Short mmCIF file of C-alpha atoms in Angstrom, two decimals:
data_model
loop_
_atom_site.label_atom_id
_atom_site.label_comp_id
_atom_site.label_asym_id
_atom_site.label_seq_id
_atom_site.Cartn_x
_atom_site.Cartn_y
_atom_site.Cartn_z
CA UNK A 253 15.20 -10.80 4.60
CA UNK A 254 18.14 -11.87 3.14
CA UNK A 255 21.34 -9.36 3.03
CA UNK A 256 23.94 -9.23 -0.05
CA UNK A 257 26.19 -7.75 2.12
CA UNK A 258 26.69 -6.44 5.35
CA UNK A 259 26.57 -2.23 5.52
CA UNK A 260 29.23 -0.96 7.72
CA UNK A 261 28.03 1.85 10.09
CA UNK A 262 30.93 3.84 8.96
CA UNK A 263 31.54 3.30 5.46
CA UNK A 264 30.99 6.04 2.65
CA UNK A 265 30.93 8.78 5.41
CA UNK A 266 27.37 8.32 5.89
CA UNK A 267 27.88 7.40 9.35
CA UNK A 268 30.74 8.85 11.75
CA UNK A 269 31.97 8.92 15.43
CA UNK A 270 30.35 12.02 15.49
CA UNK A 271 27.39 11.33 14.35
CA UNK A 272 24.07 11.99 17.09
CA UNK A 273 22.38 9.54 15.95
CA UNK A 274 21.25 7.16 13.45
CA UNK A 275 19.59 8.12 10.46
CA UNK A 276 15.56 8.31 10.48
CA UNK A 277 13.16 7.26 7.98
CA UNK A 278 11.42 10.31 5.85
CA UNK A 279 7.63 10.63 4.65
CA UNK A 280 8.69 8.75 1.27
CA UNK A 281 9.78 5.56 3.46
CA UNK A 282 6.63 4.55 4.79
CA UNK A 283 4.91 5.70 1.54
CA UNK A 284 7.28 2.71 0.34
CA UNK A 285 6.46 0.51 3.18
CA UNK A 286 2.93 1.12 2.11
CA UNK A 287 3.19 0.55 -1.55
CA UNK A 288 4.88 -2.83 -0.78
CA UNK A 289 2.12 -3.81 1.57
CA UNK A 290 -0.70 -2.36 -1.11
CA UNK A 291 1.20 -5.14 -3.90
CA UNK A 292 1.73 -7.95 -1.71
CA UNK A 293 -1.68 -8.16 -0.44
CA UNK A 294 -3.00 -7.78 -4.22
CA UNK A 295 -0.94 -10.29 -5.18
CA UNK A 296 -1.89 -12.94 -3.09
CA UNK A 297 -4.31 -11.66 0.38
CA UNK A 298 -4.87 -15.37 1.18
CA UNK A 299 -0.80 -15.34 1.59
CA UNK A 300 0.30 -11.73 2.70
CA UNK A 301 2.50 -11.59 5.15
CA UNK A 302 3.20 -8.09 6.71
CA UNK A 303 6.21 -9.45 8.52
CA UNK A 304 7.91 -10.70 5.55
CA UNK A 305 7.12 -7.73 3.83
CA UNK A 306 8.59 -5.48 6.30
CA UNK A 307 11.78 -7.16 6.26
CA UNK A 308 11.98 -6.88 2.32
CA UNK A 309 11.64 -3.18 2.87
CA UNK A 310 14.17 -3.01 5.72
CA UNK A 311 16.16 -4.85 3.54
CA UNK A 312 15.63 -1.64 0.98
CA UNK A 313 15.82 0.98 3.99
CA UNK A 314 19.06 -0.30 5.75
CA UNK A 315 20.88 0.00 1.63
CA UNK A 316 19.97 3.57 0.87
CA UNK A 317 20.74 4.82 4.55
CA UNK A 318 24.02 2.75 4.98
CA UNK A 319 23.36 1.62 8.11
CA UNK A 320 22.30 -1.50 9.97
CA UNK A 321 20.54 0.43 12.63
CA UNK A 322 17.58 3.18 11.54
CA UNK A 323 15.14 5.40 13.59
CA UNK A 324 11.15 4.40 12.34
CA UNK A 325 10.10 7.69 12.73
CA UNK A 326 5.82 7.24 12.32
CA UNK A 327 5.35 11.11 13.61
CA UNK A 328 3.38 9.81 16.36
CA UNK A 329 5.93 7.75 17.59
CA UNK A 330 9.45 7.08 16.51
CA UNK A 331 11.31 3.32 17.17
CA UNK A 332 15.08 2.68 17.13
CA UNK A 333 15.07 -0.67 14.26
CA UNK A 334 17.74 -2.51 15.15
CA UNK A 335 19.23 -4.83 12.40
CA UNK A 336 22.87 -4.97 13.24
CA UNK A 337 24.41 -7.95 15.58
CA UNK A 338 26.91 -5.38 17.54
CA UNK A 339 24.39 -3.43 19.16
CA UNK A 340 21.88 -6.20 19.28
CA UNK A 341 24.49 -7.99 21.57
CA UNK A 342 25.52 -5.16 23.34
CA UNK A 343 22.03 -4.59 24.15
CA UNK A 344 20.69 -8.48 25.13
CA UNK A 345 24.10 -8.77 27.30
CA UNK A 346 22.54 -6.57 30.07
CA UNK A 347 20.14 -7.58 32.54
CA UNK A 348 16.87 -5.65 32.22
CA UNK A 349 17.24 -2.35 34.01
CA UNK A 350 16.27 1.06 34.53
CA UNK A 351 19.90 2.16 34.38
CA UNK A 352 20.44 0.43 31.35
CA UNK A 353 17.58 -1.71 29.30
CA UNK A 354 14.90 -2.53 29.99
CA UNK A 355 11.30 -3.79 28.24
CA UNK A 356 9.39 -1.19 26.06
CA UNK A 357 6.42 0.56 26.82
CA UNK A 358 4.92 -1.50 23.35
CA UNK A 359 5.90 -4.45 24.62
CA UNK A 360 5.08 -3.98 28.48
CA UNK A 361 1.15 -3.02 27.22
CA UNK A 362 0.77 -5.90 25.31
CA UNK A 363 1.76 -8.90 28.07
CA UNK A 364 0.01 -6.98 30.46
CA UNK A 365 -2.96 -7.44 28.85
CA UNK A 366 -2.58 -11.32 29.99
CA UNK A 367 0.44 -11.27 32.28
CA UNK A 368 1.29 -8.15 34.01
CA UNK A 369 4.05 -9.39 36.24
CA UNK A 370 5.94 -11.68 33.60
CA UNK A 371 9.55 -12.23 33.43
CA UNK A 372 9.62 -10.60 29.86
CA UNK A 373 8.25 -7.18 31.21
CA UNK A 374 10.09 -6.61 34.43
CA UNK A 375 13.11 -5.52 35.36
CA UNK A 376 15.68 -4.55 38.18
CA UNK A 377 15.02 -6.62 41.79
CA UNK A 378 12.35 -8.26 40.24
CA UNK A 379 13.55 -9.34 36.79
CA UNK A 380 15.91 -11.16 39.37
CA UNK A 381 13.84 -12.68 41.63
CA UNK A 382 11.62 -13.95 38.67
CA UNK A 383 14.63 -15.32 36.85
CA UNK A 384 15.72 -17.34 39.19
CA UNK A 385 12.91 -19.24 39.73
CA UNK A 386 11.82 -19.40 35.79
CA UNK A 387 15.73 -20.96 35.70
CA UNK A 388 14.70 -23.11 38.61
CA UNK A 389 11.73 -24.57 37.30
CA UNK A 390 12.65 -25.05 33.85
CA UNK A 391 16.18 -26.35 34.44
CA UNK A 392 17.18 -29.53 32.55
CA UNK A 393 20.60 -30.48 33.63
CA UNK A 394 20.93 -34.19 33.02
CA UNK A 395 19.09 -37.59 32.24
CA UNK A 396 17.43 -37.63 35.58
CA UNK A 397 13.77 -38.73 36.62
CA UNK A 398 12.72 -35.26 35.52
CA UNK A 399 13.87 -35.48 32.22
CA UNK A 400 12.72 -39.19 31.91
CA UNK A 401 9.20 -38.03 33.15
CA UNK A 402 9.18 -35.02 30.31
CA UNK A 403 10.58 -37.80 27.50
CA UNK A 404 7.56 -40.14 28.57
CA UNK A 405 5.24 -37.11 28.57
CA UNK A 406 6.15 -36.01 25.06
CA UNK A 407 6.20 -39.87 23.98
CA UNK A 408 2.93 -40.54 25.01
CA UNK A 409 1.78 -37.55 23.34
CA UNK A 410 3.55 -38.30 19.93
CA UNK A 411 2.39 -42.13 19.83
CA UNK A 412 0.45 -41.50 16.68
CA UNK A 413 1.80 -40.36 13.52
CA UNK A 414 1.04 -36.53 12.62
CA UNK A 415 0.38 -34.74 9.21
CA UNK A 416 0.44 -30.95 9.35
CA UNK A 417 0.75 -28.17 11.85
CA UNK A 418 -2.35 -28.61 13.23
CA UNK A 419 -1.27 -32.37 14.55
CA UNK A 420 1.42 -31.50 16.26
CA UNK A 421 -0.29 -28.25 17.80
CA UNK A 422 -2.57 -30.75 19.04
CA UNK A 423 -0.17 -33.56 20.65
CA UNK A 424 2.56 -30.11 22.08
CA UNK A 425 -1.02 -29.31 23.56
CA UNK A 426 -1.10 -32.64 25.07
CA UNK A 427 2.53 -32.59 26.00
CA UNK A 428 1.99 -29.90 27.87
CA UNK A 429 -0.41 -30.56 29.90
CA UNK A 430 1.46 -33.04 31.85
CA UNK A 431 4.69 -31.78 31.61
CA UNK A 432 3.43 -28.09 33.28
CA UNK A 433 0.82 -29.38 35.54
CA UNK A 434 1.86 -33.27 36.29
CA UNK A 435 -1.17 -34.72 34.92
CA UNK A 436 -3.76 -34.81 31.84
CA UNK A 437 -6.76 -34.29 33.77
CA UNK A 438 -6.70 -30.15 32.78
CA UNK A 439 -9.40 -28.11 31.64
CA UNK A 440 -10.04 -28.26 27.89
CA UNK A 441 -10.64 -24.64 27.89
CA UNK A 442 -7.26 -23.78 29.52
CA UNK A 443 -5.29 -24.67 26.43
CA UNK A 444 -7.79 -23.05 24.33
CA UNK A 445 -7.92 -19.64 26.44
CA UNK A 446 -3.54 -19.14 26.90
CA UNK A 447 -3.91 -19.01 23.00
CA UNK A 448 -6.42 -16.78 22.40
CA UNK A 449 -5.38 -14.37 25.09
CA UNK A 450 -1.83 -14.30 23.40
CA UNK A 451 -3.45 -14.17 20.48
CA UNK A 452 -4.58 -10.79 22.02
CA UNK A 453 -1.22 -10.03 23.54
CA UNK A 454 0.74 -10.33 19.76
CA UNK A 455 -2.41 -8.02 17.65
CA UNK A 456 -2.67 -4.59 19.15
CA UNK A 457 -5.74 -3.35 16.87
CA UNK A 458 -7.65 -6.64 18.35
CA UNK A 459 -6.50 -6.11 21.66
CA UNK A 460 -7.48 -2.39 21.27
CA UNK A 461 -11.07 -2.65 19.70
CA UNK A 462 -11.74 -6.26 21.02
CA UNK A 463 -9.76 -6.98 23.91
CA UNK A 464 -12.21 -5.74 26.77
CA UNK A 465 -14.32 -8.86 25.94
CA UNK A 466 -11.93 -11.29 26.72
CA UNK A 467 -12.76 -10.19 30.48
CA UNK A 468 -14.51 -13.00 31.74
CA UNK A 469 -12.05 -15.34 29.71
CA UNK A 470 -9.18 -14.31 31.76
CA UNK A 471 -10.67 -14.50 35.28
CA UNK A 472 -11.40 -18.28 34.13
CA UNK A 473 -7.82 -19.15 32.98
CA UNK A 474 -6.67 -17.72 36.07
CA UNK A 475 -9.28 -19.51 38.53
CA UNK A 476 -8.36 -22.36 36.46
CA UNK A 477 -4.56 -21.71 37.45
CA UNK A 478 -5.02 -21.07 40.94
CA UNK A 479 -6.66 -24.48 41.69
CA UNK A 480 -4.17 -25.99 39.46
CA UNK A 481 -1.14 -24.93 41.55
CA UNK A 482 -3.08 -25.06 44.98
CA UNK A 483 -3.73 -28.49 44.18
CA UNK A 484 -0.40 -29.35 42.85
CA UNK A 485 2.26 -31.29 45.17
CA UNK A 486 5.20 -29.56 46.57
CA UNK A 487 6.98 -33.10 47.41
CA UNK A 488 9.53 -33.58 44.16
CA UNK A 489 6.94 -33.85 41.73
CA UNK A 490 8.57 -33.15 38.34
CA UNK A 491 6.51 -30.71 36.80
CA UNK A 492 6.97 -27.25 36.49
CA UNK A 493 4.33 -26.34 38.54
CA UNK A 494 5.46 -28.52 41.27
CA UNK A 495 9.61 -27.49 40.68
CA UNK A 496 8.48 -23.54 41.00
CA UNK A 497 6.29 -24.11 44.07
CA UNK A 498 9.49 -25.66 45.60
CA UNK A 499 11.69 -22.77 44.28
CA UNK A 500 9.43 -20.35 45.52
CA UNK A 501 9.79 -21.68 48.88
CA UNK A 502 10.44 -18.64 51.52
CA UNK A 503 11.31 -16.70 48.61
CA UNK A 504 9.60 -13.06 48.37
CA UNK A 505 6.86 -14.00 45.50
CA UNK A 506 2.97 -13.43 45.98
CA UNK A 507 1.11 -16.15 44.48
CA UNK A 508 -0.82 -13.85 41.37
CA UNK A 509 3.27 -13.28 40.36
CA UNK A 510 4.09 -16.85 40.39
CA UNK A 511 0.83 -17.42 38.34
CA UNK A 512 1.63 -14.99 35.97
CA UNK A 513 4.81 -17.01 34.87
CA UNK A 514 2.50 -20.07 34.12
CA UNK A 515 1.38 -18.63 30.15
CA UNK A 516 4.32 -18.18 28.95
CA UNK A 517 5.66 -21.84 29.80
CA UNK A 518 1.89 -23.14 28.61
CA UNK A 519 2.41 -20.77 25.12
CA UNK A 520 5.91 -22.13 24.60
CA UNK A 521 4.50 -25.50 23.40
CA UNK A 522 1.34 -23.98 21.71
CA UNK A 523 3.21 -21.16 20.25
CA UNK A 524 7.00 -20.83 19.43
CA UNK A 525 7.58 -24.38 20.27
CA UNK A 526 5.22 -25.99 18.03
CA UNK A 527 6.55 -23.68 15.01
CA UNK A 528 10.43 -24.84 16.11
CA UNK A 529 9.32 -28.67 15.82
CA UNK A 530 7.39 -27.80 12.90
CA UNK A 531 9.90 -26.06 10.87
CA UNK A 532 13.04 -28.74 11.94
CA UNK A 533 10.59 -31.64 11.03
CA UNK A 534 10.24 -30.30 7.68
CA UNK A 535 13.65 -29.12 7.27
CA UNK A 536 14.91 -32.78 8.29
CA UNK A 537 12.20 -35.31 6.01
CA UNK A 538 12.82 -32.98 3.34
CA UNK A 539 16.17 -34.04 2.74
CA UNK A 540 17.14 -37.57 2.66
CA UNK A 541 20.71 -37.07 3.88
CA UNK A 542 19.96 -35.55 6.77
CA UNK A 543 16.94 -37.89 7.80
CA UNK A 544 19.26 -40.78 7.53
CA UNK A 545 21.82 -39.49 9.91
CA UNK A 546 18.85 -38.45 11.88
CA UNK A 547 17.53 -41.89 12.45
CA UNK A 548 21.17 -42.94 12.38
CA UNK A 549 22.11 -41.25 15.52
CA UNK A 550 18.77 -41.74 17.37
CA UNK A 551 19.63 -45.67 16.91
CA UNK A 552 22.79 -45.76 18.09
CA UNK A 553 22.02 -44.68 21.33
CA UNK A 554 20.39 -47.80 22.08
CA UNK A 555 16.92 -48.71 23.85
CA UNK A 556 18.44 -48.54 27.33
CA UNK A 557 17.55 -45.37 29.11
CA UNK A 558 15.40 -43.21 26.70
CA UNK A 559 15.94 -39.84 28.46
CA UNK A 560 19.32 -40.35 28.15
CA UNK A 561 19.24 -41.43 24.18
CA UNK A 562 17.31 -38.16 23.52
CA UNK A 563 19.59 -36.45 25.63
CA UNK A 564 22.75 -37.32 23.42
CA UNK A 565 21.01 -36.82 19.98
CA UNK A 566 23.59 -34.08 19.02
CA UNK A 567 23.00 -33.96 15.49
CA UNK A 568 18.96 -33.76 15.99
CA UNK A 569 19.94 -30.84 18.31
CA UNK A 570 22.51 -28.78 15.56
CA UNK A 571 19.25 -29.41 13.10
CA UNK A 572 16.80 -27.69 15.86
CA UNK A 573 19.38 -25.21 16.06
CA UNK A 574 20.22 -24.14 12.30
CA UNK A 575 16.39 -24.35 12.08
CA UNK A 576 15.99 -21.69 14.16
CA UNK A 577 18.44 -19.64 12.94
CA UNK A 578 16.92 -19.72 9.33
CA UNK A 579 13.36 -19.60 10.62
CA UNK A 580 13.30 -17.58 13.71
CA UNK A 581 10.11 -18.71 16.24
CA UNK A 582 10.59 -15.25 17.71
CA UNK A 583 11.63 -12.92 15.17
CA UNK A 584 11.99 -9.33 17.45
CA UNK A 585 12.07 -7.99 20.67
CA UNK A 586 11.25 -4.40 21.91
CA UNK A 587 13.08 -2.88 25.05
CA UNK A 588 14.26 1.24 25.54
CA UNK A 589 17.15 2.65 27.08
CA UNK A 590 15.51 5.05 29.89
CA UNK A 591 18.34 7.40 30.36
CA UNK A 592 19.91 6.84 26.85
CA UNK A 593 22.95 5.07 25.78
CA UNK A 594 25.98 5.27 22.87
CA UNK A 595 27.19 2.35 21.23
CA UNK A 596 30.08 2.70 18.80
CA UNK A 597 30.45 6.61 19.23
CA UNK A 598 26.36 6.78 17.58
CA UNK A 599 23.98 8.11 19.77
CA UNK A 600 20.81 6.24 21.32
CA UNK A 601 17.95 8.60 22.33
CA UNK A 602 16.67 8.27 25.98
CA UNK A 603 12.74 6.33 26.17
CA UNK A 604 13.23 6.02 22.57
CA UNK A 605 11.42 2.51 21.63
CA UNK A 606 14.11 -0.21 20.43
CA UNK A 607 12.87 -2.97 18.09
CA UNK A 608 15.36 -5.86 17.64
CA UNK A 609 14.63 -7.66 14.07
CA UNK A 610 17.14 -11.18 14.74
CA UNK A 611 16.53 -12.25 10.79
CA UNK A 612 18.39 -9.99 9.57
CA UNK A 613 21.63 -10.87 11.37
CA UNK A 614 20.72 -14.82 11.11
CA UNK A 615 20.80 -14.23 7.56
CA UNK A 616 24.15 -12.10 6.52
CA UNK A 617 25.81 -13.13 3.43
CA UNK A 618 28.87 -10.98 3.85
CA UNK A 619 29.60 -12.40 7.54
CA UNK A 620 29.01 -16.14 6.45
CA UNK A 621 28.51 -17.34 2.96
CA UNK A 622 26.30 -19.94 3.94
CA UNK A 623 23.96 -18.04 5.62
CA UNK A 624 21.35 -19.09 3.44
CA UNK A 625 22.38 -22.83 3.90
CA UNK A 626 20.58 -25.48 6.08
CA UNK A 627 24.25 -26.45 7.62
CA UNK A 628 23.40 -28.30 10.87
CA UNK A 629 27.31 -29.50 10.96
CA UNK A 630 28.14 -25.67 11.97
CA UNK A 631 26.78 -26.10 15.24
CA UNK A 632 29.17 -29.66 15.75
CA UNK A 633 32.49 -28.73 13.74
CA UNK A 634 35.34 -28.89 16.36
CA UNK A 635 36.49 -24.87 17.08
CA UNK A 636 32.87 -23.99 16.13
CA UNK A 637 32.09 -19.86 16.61
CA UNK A 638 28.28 -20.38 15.47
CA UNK A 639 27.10 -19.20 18.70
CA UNK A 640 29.69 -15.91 18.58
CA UNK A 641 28.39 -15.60 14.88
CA UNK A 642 24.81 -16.21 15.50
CA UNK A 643 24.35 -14.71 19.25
CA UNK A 644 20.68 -14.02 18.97
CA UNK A 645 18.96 -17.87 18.68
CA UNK A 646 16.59 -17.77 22.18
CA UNK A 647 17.68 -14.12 22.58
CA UNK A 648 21.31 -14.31 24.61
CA UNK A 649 23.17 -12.46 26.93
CA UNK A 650 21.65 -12.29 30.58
CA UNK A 651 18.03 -12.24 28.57
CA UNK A 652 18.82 -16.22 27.00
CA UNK A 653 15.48 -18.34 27.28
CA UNK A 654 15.49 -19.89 30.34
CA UNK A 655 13.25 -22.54 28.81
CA UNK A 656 15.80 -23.29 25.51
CA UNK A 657 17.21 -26.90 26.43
CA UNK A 658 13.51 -27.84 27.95
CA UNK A 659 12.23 -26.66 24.55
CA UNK A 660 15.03 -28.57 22.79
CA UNK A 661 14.10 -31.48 25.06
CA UNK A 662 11.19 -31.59 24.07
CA UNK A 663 11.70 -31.01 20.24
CA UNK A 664 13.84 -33.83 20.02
CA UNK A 665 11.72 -36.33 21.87
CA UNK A 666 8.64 -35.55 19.99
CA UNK A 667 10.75 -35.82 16.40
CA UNK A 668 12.30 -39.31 17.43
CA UNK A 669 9.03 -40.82 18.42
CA UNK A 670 7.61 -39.81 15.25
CA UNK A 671 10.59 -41.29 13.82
CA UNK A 672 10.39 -44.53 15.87
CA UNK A 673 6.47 -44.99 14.35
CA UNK A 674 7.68 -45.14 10.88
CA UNK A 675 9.00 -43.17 7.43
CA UNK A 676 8.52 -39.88 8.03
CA UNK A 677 8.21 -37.28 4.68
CA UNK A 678 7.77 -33.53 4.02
CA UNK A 679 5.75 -32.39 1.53
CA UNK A 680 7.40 -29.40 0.72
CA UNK A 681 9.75 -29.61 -1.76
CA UNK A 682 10.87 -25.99 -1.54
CA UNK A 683 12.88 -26.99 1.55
CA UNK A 684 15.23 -30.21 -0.14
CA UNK A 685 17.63 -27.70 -1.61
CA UNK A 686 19.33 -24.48 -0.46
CA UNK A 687 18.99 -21.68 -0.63
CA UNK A 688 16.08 -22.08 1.50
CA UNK A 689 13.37 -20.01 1.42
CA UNK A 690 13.24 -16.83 3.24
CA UNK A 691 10.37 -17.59 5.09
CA UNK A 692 9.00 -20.98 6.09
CA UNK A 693 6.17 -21.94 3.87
CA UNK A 694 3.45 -22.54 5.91
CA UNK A 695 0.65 -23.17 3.88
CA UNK A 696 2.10 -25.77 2.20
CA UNK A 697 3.46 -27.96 4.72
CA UNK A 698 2.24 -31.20 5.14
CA UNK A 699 4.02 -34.14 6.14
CA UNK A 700 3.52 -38.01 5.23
CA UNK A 701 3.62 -40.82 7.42
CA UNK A 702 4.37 -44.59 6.21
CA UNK A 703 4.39 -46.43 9.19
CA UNK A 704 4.94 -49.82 7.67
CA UNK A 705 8.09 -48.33 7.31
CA UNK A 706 9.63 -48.75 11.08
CA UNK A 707 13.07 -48.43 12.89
CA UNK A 708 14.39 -51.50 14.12
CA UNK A 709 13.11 -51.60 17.98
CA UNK A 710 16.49 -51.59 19.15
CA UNK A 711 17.16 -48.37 17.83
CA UNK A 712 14.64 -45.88 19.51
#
């Protein structure tokens, strides 16, 4: 979605102080929202994209209402769309809580299908307790033999060259089995059942019609778990399995809760993390510039200490960065405001559901020209406010991703190896020039590997 300008909550007089609340969507709105769904699925149903097209008619909603904020009301249930950064902000600042934010009921249903006790649905004492040790365990502070053991991990996995998304879902699969559980001797099926259960978790009509047969495929993965961390060693191993066993340590956490944590991390190289690395390769061999200053500032950090090199690789790290800004990995959130809330004299309904769409912000023409721009430099220029301008990237406030530089870790590892094995080219010319696309075209990405083509050894 991709805003001309940005609609002030109080221009025109459509919106005041005194207003109750934010406007609501009528019968002739989702009559819309189903006309647009009817043509782009007729148009093309190999390529429809209900996400995409929702945006484009958010984009439509949030111009004839005026504001950046709209109640979804579906008659059977209403939801609080929020588009605008302010409140978005406000809202992400607070730690999840029953006297303020917490996780929505949507939201809550659909991890508990696979995770009941996860950090992303709890709140209060235990949103606490849980953070802690997710910080604990996924903490990467400095080049230490932590981060040297993830760089080798991700290395090893990335030692042959790639060519679509499939590839790299493949070696991130790899990755992470050693990097979670400390070894590559893991069930086959384990990778294969944390992404069909979230596969579960993120469609509600499967999980509805379908999901009750996925029974015995979750008492696996989690007998498969269990003897994973009973097994695992408690002695300053450096996995993430062995780093939460030590931070759970006399702490007040039954073993199914510490389990429970486990998907998410395993998901976050199958799922979100594989699109980040995705996207950023393609963003970065599509455009000859930026792959030369890529490869540029890999090799001068020398061969000495490769944790370390990958560490410093600032301008690899802006390009992860400004990739996920353009191409979210996690495009919304859902949370409610139990006892209700105001925010900017407008009125937020109590248990009303609150959808957070980040592309919308990420992509506001009247707050940055550029917004359309693959500007990695943004993130680098001395004085730089891109993280006050774009506050959402891994969520923010007290909810940030506790994973985000372990994910960024990894990214940039798994890029410069590829790098390191030769010439590395997108095949999607859509993404050489801005503006880029509003969406990231996956069905055409493919990548090509020359590895004839190598950096000098005593760069990478």
């Amino acid at each position: 979605m991709q805003f001309v300008g940005r609609v002030q909550q109080k221009s025109e007089g459509l919106l005041t102080q005194d207003s109750l609340t934010y406007p609501s969507t009528g019968f002739v709105d989702l009559l819309r929202l189903l006309g647009w769904c009817v043509r782009s699925f007729a148009t093309g149903p190999r390529s429809f994209d209900f996400d995409l097209t929702f945006q484009d008619w958010l984009e439509g909603l949030v111009r004839r209402t005026g504001s950046e904020n709209v109640v979804l009301n579906l008659y059977f249930r209403k939801f609080l769309v929020v588009t605008g950064r302010d409140l978005s902000a406000h809202i992400l600042a607070q730690p999840p809580d029953n006297q303020g934010y917490m996780e929505g009921r949507t939201k809550a249903q659909a991890m508990s299908f696979l995770a009941p006790q996860a950090l992303t649905i709890t709140h209060g004492e235990q949103w606490r307790r849980l953070r802690q040790l997710n910080e604990t365990a996924l903490r990467i502070t400095e080049a230490d033999e932590r981060t040297e053991f993830i760089v080798d991990a991700v290395r090893e996995a990335f030692h042959e060259p790639v060519s679509d998304i499939g590839d790299i879902r493949k070696c991130m699969a790899q990755a992470m089995r050693t990097v979670v559980f400390g070894t590559d001797d893991v069930p086959d099926h384990l990778v294969e059942d944390v992404q069909t259960l979230f596969a579960y978790v993120q469609n509600p009509f499967r999980r509805t019609l379908l999901g009750w047969s996925e029974r015995g495929r979750r008492k696996r993965f989690y007998d498969a778990l269990r003897l994973l961390w009973s097994e695992s060693s408690t002695s300053g191993a450096p996995n993430l399995i062995a780093a939460a066993k030590s931070a759970a340590h006399e702490k007040r956490h039954s073993q199914q809760e510490l389990l429970q944590q486990i998907p998410h991390w395993m998901f976050t190289f199958t799922g979100s993390g594989t699109d980040l690395l995705t996207r950023t390769l393609g963003m970065v061999t599509s455009r000859d510039d930026v792959y030369a200053r890529v490869t540029s500032d890999a090799m001068k950090q020398g061969s000495a200490g490769r944790a370390a090199a990958v560490m410093n690789m600032e301008y690899l790290e802006s390009c992860l960065l400004e990739t996920c800004r353009l191409f979210p990995p996690v495009t919304r959130t859902l949370c409610v405001a139990p006892r209700g809330d105001s925010f900017d004299g407008v009125r937020i309904p109590a248990g009303i559901e609150i959808l957070l769409c980040f592309t919308a912000s990420q992509r506001d023409l009247s707050v940055d020209a550029t917004a359309n721009h693959f500007r990695p430099d943004r993130w680098m220029e001395p004085g730089s406010n891109a993280d006050a301008v774009y506050p959402s990237l891994f969520l923010g406030g007290a909810r940030n991703c506790p994973g985000k530089y372990l994910i960024l870790l990894v990214c940039k590892a798994a890029i410069s190896s590829l790098i390191e094995l030769g010439r590395v080219r997108s095949q999607c010319p859509e993404l050489s020039e801005d503006p880029v696309p509003s969406s990231f075209p996956e069905s055409g990405f493919g990548l090509r590997m020359h590895t004839d083509e190598l950096v000098s050894e005593e760069g990478l």
